[in-house]
Short mmCIF file of C-alpha atoms in Angstrom, two decimals:
data_model
loop_
_atom_site.label_atom_id
_atom_site.label_comp_id
_atom_site.label_asym_id
_atom_site.label_seq_id
_atom_site.Cartn_x
_atom_site.Cartn_y
_atom_site.Cartn_z
CA MET A 971 106.40 88.92 132.19
CA ALA A 972 105.44 88.93 128.52
CA ALA A 973 108.25 89.30 126.00
CA ASN A 974 108.56 92.70 124.36
CA PHE A 975 108.75 92.47 120.58
CA ASP A 976 108.71 96.18 119.82
CA PHE A 977 111.41 97.25 117.37
CA VAL A 978 112.53 100.04 119.68
CA GLU A 979 113.53 97.53 122.38
CA ASN A 980 115.18 94.88 120.22
CA PHE A 981 117.43 96.47 117.62
CA TRP A 982 120.26 98.18 119.47
CA ASP A 983 123.98 97.57 119.19
CA PRO A 984 126.20 97.99 122.29
CA ASP A 985 129.08 99.16 120.10
CA ILE A 986 129.19 102.97 120.08
CA VAL A 987 129.59 102.94 116.29
CA GLY A 988 127.63 99.72 115.65
CA THR A 989 124.78 99.70 113.12
CA SER A 990 123.66 96.06 113.01
CA GLY A 991 120.25 96.74 114.59
CA PHE A 992 119.54 99.66 112.29
CA GLU A 993 120.58 97.66 109.24
CA ALA A 994 118.34 94.73 110.23
CA VAL A 995 115.27 97.00 110.39
CA VAL A 996 116.16 98.71 107.10
CA ARG A 997 116.56 95.31 105.43
CA ARG A 998 113.10 94.32 106.71
CA LEU A 999 111.54 97.48 105.26
CA LYS A 1000 113.24 96.97 101.91
CA ASP A 1001 112.14 93.32 101.78
CA GLY A 1002 108.59 94.44 102.48
CA ASN A 1003 108.81 96.97 99.66
CA SER A 1004 110.06 94.23 97.33
CA LEU A 1005 107.13 92.03 98.27
CA CYS A 1006 104.75 94.89 97.44
CA LYS A 1007 106.37 95.16 94.02
CA GLU A 1008 106.13 91.40 93.46
CA ILE A 1009 102.41 91.32 94.31
CA GLU A 1010 101.79 94.46 92.26
CA ASP A 1011 103.46 92.97 89.16
CA PHE A 1012 101.63 89.67 89.54
CA LEU A 1013 98.25 91.40 89.66
CA LYS A 1014 99.15 93.46 86.58
CA TYR A 1015 100.04 90.32 84.64
CA ARG A 1016 96.92 88.55 85.88
CA SER A 1017 94.77 91.51 84.87
CA SER A 1018 96.34 91.52 81.42
CA ALA A 1019 95.70 87.78 81.05
CA GLU A 1020 92.06 88.18 82.09
CA ARG A 1021 91.61 91.03 79.62
CA ASP A 1022 93.15 89.03 76.75
CA TYR A 1023 90.98 86.01 77.56
CA SER A 1024 87.87 88.20 77.74
CA THR A 1025 88.62 89.64 74.29
CA LYS A 1026 89.19 86.23 72.70
CA LEU A 1027 86.16 84.67 74.37
CA GLY A 1028 83.99 87.57 73.24
CA LYS A 1029 85.15 87.13 69.65
CA CYS A 1030 84.39 83.40 69.85
CA SER A 1031 80.88 84.14 71.08
CA GLN A 1032 80.25 86.68 68.32
CA THR A 1033 81.58 84.33 65.63
CA ALA A 1034 79.38 81.50 66.88
CA ALA A 1035 76.31 83.77 66.86
CA LYS A 1036 76.89 84.63 63.19
CA ALA A 1037 77.15 80.93 62.26
CA LYS A 1038 73.75 79.95 63.62
CA GLY A 1039 70.85 78.77 61.47
CA HIS A 1040 71.71 75.26 60.40
CA ASP A 1041 69.86 73.57 63.26
CA SER A 1042 66.53 74.12 65.03
CA ASP A 1043 64.38 73.18 68.01
CA GLY A 1044 66.03 72.21 71.31
CA LEU A 1045 69.55 71.95 69.95
CA LEU A 1046 69.39 75.50 68.59
CA ALA A 1047 67.97 76.79 71.87
CA SER A 1048 70.77 75.05 73.78
CA TRP A 1049 73.35 76.46 71.39
CA ASP A 1050 71.85 79.97 71.76
CA GLU A 1051 72.09 79.73 75.53
CA PHE A 1052 75.65 78.42 75.36
CA THR A 1053 76.81 81.32 73.18
CA ARG A 1054 74.96 83.86 75.33
CA GLN A 1055 76.63 82.50 78.47
CA SER A 1056 80.01 82.61 76.75
CA GLY A 1057 79.44 86.29 76.04
CA ALA A 1058 78.44 86.87 79.65
CA GLU A 1059 81.52 84.97 80.82
CA SER A 1060 83.76 87.20 78.69
CA MET A 1061 82.31 90.22 80.52
CA SER A 1062 83.02 88.60 83.89
CA HIS A 1063 86.66 88.18 82.87
CA LEU A 1064 86.77 91.84 81.80
CA LYS A 1065 85.35 92.89 85.18
CA ALA A 1066 87.96 90.76 86.97
CA ALA A 1067 90.70 92.38 84.87
CA ASN A 1068 89.52 95.87 85.86
CA ASP A 1069 89.19 94.94 89.54
CA LEU A 1070 92.67 93.41 89.72
CA GLN A 1071 94.13 96.44 87.96
CA LYS A 1072 92.62 98.74 90.60
CA ILE A 1073 94.12 96.63 93.41
CA SER A 1074 97.50 96.68 91.70
CA LYS A 1075 97.31 100.48 91.48
CA ARG A 1076 96.55 100.80 95.20
CA ILE A 1077 99.51 98.58 96.10
CA GLU A 1078 101.75 100.67 93.87
CA GLU A 1079 100.67 103.82 95.72
CA LEU A 1080 101.38 102.23 99.10
CA ARG A 1081 104.79 101.00 97.93
CA THR A 1082 105.74 104.45 96.64
CA ASN A 1083 104.59 106.28 99.75
CA GLN A 1084 106.26 103.87 102.15
CA GLY A 1085 109.46 103.92 100.11
CA GLU A 1086 109.66 107.70 100.40
CA THR A 1087 108.98 107.59 104.15
CA ARG A 1088 111.57 104.87 104.69
CA LYS A 1089 114.19 106.82 102.72
CA ARG A 1090 113.58 109.97 104.76
CA LEU A 1091 113.85 108.13 108.09
CA GLU A 1092 116.85 106.10 106.96
CA ASP A 1093 118.78 109.16 105.75
CA GLY A 1094 118.23 110.95 109.06
CA VAL A 1095 119.67 108.10 111.12
CA LYS A 1096 122.56 107.54 108.70
CA ARG A 1097 123.53 111.20 108.90
CA LEU A 1098 123.72 111.08 112.69
CA GLN A 1099 125.56 107.76 112.61
CA THR A 1100 128.24 109.33 110.44
CA GLN A 1101 128.55 112.32 112.76
CA LYS A 1102 128.69 110.06 115.82
CA LYS A 1103 131.45 107.99 114.25
CA GLU A 1104 133.45 111.11 113.43
CA CYS A 1105 133.11 112.31 117.03
CA TYR A 1106 134.30 108.93 118.30
CA GLN A 1107 137.35 109.04 116.04
CA LYS A 1108 138.17 112.48 117.45
CA VAL A 1109 137.90 111.09 120.98
CA LEU A 1110 140.39 108.34 120.18
CA SER A 1111 142.77 110.81 118.54
CA ASN A 1112 142.53 113.30 121.41
CA GLN A 1113 142.97 110.57 123.99
CA GLU A 1114 146.15 109.42 122.27
CA ARG A 1115 147.47 113.01 122.19
CA TYR A 1116 146.50 113.51 125.85
CA GLU A 1117 148.41 110.39 126.88
CA SER A 1118 151.46 111.43 124.85
CA LYS A 1119 151.56 114.94 126.36
CA SER A 1120 151.12 113.51 129.84
CA ARG A 1121 154.12 111.25 129.32
CA ASP A 1122 156.15 114.22 128.08
CA LYS A 1123 155.26 116.16 131.21
CA ASP A 1124 156.27 113.28 133.46
CA ASN A 1125 159.53 112.83 131.60
CA ALA A 1126 160.32 116.53 131.94
CA ALA A 1127 159.61 116.40 135.67
CA ASP A 1128 161.80 113.31 136.09
CA THR A 1129 164.64 114.96 134.16
CA LEU A 1130 164.45 118.06 136.34
CA GLU A 1131 164.62 116.02 139.54
CA ARG A 1132 167.50 113.95 138.22
CA GLU A 1133 169.58 116.88 136.93
CA LYS A 1134 168.86 119.31 139.77
CA PRO A 1135 171.78 118.36 142.10
CA MET A 1136 174.48 118.96 139.49
CA ALA A 1137 172.94 121.24 136.87
CA LYS A 1138 174.14 124.75 136.29
CA PRO A 1139 171.71 127.64 136.85
CA ALA A 1140 171.37 128.21 133.12
CA ASP A 1141 170.55 124.52 132.57
CA MET A 1142 168.08 124.55 135.45
CA THR A 1143 166.30 127.47 133.85
CA LYS A 1144 165.95 125.53 130.61
CA LEU A 1145 164.69 122.46 132.48
CA TYR A 1146 162.09 124.51 134.33
CA GLN A 1147 160.97 126.15 131.09
CA ARG A 1148 160.67 122.78 129.40
CA LEU A 1149 158.61 121.42 132.31
CA GLU A 1150 156.26 124.42 132.13
CA ARG A 1151 155.78 123.94 128.38
CA CYS A 1152 155.04 120.25 128.89
CA LYS A 1153 152.57 121.01 131.67
CA LYS A 1154 150.73 123.50 129.50
CA ALA A 1155 150.65 121.12 126.54
CA ALA A 1156 149.36 118.31 128.77
CA ALA A 1157 146.67 120.56 130.23
CA ASP A 1158 145.57 121.66 126.77
CA ALA A 1159 145.46 118.04 125.58
CA ASP A 1160 143.44 117.05 128.65
CA GLU A 1161 140.91 119.82 128.02
CA THR A 1162 140.60 118.87 124.34
CA TYR A 1163 140.09 115.22 125.27
CA ARG A 1164 137.34 116.07 127.78
CA ARG A 1165 135.63 118.41 125.34
CA SER A 1166 135.61 115.75 122.58
CA LEU A 1167 134.00 113.30 125.01
CA GLU A 1168 131.26 115.82 125.75
CA GLN A 1169 130.67 116.32 122.04
CA LEU A 1170 130.50 112.56 121.49
CA GLU A 1171 127.95 112.13 124.28
CA ALA A 1172 125.78 114.93 122.90
CA LYS A 1173 125.88 113.37 119.43
CA ARG A 1174 125.19 109.90 120.87
CA LYS A 1175 122.06 111.17 122.61
CA GLU A 1176 120.90 112.88 119.42
CA TRP A 1177 121.47 109.69 117.43
CA GLU A 1178 119.68 107.60 120.05
CA ALA A 1179 116.60 109.83 119.89
CA SER A 1180 116.64 109.56 116.10
CA MET A 1181 116.99 105.77 116.32
CA VAL A 1182 114.02 105.54 118.69
CA THR A 1183 111.87 107.51 116.25
CA PHE A 1184 113.10 105.39 113.34
CA CYS A 1185 112.23 102.11 115.09
CA GLN A 1186 108.76 103.32 116.08
CA GLU A 1187 107.96 104.63 112.61
CA ALA A 1188 109.40 101.51 110.94
CA GLN A 1189 107.13 99.30 113.02
CA LYS A 1190 104.11 101.42 112.09
CA LEU A 1191 105.03 101.04 108.41
CA GLU A 1192 105.29 97.28 108.80
CA VAL A 1193 101.94 96.97 110.55
CA GLU A 1194 100.35 99.14 107.88
CA ARG A 1195 101.94 97.16 105.06
CA ILE A 1196 100.97 93.75 106.43
CA TYR A 1197 97.36 94.77 107.08
CA PHE A 1198 97.07 96.45 103.70
CA LEU A 1199 98.57 93.65 101.61
CA ARG A 1200 96.56 91.03 103.45
CA ASN A 1201 93.32 92.91 102.81
CA GLN A 1202 94.17 93.61 99.15
CA LEU A 1203 94.98 89.94 98.57
CA TRP A 1204 91.72 89.05 100.26
CA GLU A 1205 89.81 91.36 97.92
CA ALA A 1206 91.63 90.03 94.85
CA THR A 1207 90.78 86.49 95.93
CA ASN A 1208 87.13 87.44 96.21
CA HIS A 1209 87.15 88.83 92.68
CA VAL A 1210 88.59 85.60 91.35
CA SER A 1211 86.00 83.59 93.28
CA GLU A 1212 83.21 85.82 91.97
CA LYS A 1213 84.42 85.28 88.42
CA CYS A 1214 84.60 81.52 88.73
CA VAL A 1215 82.64 80.01 91.61
CA ALA A 1216 83.39 76.54 90.26
CA VAL A 1217 86.97 76.82 91.48
CA ASP A 1218 86.08 78.42 94.81
CA GLN A 1219 87.49 75.49 96.74
CA PHE A 1220 90.95 76.47 95.51
CA GLN A 1221 90.42 80.10 96.49
CA GLU A 1222 89.24 78.97 99.92
CA VAL A 1223 92.72 77.62 100.50
CA VAL A 1224 94.07 81.14 99.93
CA ARG A 1225 91.48 82.64 102.29
CA LYS A 1226 92.36 80.16 104.99
CA GLU A 1227 96.00 81.10 104.62
CA LEU A 1228 95.11 84.81 104.80
CA GLU A 1229 93.13 84.15 107.99
CA LYS A 1230 96.34 82.97 109.60
CA CYS A 1231 98.16 86.22 108.75
CA GLN A 1232 98.51 88.52 111.74
CA PRO A 1233 101.07 91.36 111.97
CA GLU A 1234 101.86 90.33 115.54
CA ASN A 1235 102.90 86.83 114.48
CA ASP A 1236 105.02 88.08 111.56
CA LEU A 1237 106.78 90.73 113.57
CA GLN A 1238 107.32 88.31 116.47
CA LEU A 1239 108.97 85.78 114.17
CA PHE A 1240 111.13 88.52 112.63
CA VAL A 1241 112.28 89.77 116.01
CA GLN A 1242 113.01 86.23 117.24
CA GLN A 1243 115.12 85.43 114.18
CA LYS A 1244 116.84 88.75 113.54
CA ARG A 1245 117.11 90.47 116.91
CA THR A 1246 120.54 92.03 117.56
CA GLY A 1247 120.27 92.85 121.23
CA GLN A 1248 118.58 95.05 123.86
CA ASN A 1249 121.69 96.79 125.21
CA ARG A 1250 122.11 100.32 123.91
CA PRO A 1251 125.53 101.95 123.54
CA ALA A 1252 126.81 103.13 126.91
CA THR A 1253 128.43 106.44 127.79
CA ILE A 1254 132.15 106.63 127.03
CA GLU A 1255 133.68 107.72 130.32
CA TYR A 1256 136.73 109.87 130.98
CA GLN A 1257 139.92 107.77 131.27
CA SER A 1258 142.90 109.43 132.97
CA TYR A 1259 146.50 108.78 132.13
CA TYR A 1260 147.35 108.25 135.82
CA ALA A 1261 144.84 105.49 136.64
CA ASN A 1262 147.43 102.69 136.71
CA ASP A 1263 150.41 104.77 137.94
CA SER A 1264 151.04 103.88 141.59
CA THR A 1265 153.65 106.64 141.93
CA ALA A 1266 151.35 109.42 140.77
CA PRO A 1267 149.58 111.73 143.27
CA SER A 1268 146.31 110.32 144.54
CA HIS A 1269 144.27 113.09 142.96
CA HIS A 1270 145.62 112.01 139.53
CA HIS A 1271 144.85 108.31 140.05
CA ILE A 1272 142.53 107.61 137.10
CA SER A 1273 142.56 105.08 134.31
CA ASN A 1274 145.20 105.05 131.57
CA GLY A 1275 143.25 102.64 129.39
CA ARG A 1276 140.99 103.09 126.44
CA PRO A 1277 137.39 104.16 127.05
CA THR A 1278 135.10 101.26 127.82
CA PRO A 1279 131.27 101.33 127.87
CA SER A 1280 129.39 101.30 131.16
CA GLY A 1281 125.71 101.11 132.04
CA TYR A 1282 123.20 103.83 132.77
CA PRO A 1283 122.11 103.30 136.39
CA ASN A 1284 119.90 106.37 136.32
CA LEU A 1285 118.45 105.86 132.85
CA THR A 1286 114.71 105.42 132.90
CA ARG A 1287 112.54 104.44 130.01
CA GLU A 1288 109.00 105.52 129.57
CA PRO A 1289 106.69 102.74 128.31
CA LEU A 1290 105.97 103.02 124.59
CA PRO A 1291 102.46 104.04 123.65
CA THR A 1292 100.28 101.43 122.06
CA LEU A 1293 100.60 101.66 118.28
CA PRO A 1294 97.34 102.76 116.72
CA THR A 1295 95.73 100.28 114.42
CA PRO A 1296 95.80 101.65 110.88
CA ASP A 1297 92.43 102.69 109.65
CA TYR A 1298 92.06 101.83 106.04
CA ASP A 1299 89.35 102.65 103.61
CA ARG A 1300 88.07 99.17 102.80
CA GLU A 1301 85.39 100.08 100.32
CA MET A 1302 84.63 97.04 98.25
CA ASN A 1303 82.90 96.84 94.89
CA GLU A 1304 79.35 95.59 94.97
CA GLY A 1305 78.99 91.99 94.02
CA ILE A 1306 82.15 90.75 95.77
CA TYR A 1307 81.87 87.05 96.53
CA SER A 1308 82.66 87.55 100.22
CA SER A 1309 83.89 90.57 102.14
CA VAL A 1310 86.75 90.70 104.62
CA PRO A 1311 85.30 90.04 108.11
CA ASP A 1312 85.17 93.08 110.36
CA SER A 1313 87.48 91.39 112.86
CA TYR A 1314 90.22 91.36 110.21
CA VAL A 1315 89.75 94.94 109.14
CA SER A 1316 90.69 96.23 112.58
CA GLY A 1317 93.35 93.60 113.12
CA GLY A 1318 92.73 93.53 116.85
CA GLU A 1319 90.45 90.48 117.21
CA ASN A 1320 90.76 86.80 116.45
CA ARG A 1321 88.15 84.97 114.52
#
């Protein structure tokens, strides 16, 4: 059976209040956003450098054209051609500067949009995590109160049995009244404890649904980001190659590296290195005060310990739908040295 590297199956924490899986995915999204910013800034600086070089080269060409006239024949013709080509080269640098600036702008838009989406998804899960933790703290507090009131009831019953043979009627009345008060307090504490467990389970299910949505949407964002950045880097590389074919062998190294980039490989490596587990938090079950009391009535024989997680024997999971491949507008400027192969635009085929 093939390993499942979907986020939704690999970033759970068995602790009812654990957040390690959620934090790992959030860290991945933030790192991806930082990489977008790094590439965006680099292309801005590169565009500025190309523009400055174009300006200076153009001035050199114009200055040389004004200085002509002291030679003739073939040397002058060669010099004319050299200065004309320098002027043309300055325009190619200006075109590269404009092209790289456009790519940088597109990356900035993606980074901004994905940052807003990530923040919205992250805030939703964090809100439910906080509520779930508060419910769990109430369960622990109510369980402690339930156990205390149950002990008080047992002590009152023991006192009544011990004092009954020699107690006066007035004292017996007080003992019976005390026992009734303790029974009522214990019953109230038991009901509060059960109700807090129900509230915790409802909040846990709500959080789990939110976490599933978060993982699915986070993976879509990552696939989109990896495809987009790879294609934008490919286009920027083509602009550089178009500007200077003489150094194309260096740009080919970049293209070969981009050919190796597949979202599946990146996400698989991430999951293998950062996975936190596949076990989701289990239901916190009711734990009775009388579980370990051999003298208690059989119908009260339930656990006196703290709640411990258990599995979900009846829990079924529907298979996740196949994530749609992002469809990007890959319009390229005319004159690009080489276009991104169709097999890499869709991301679903190997070269």
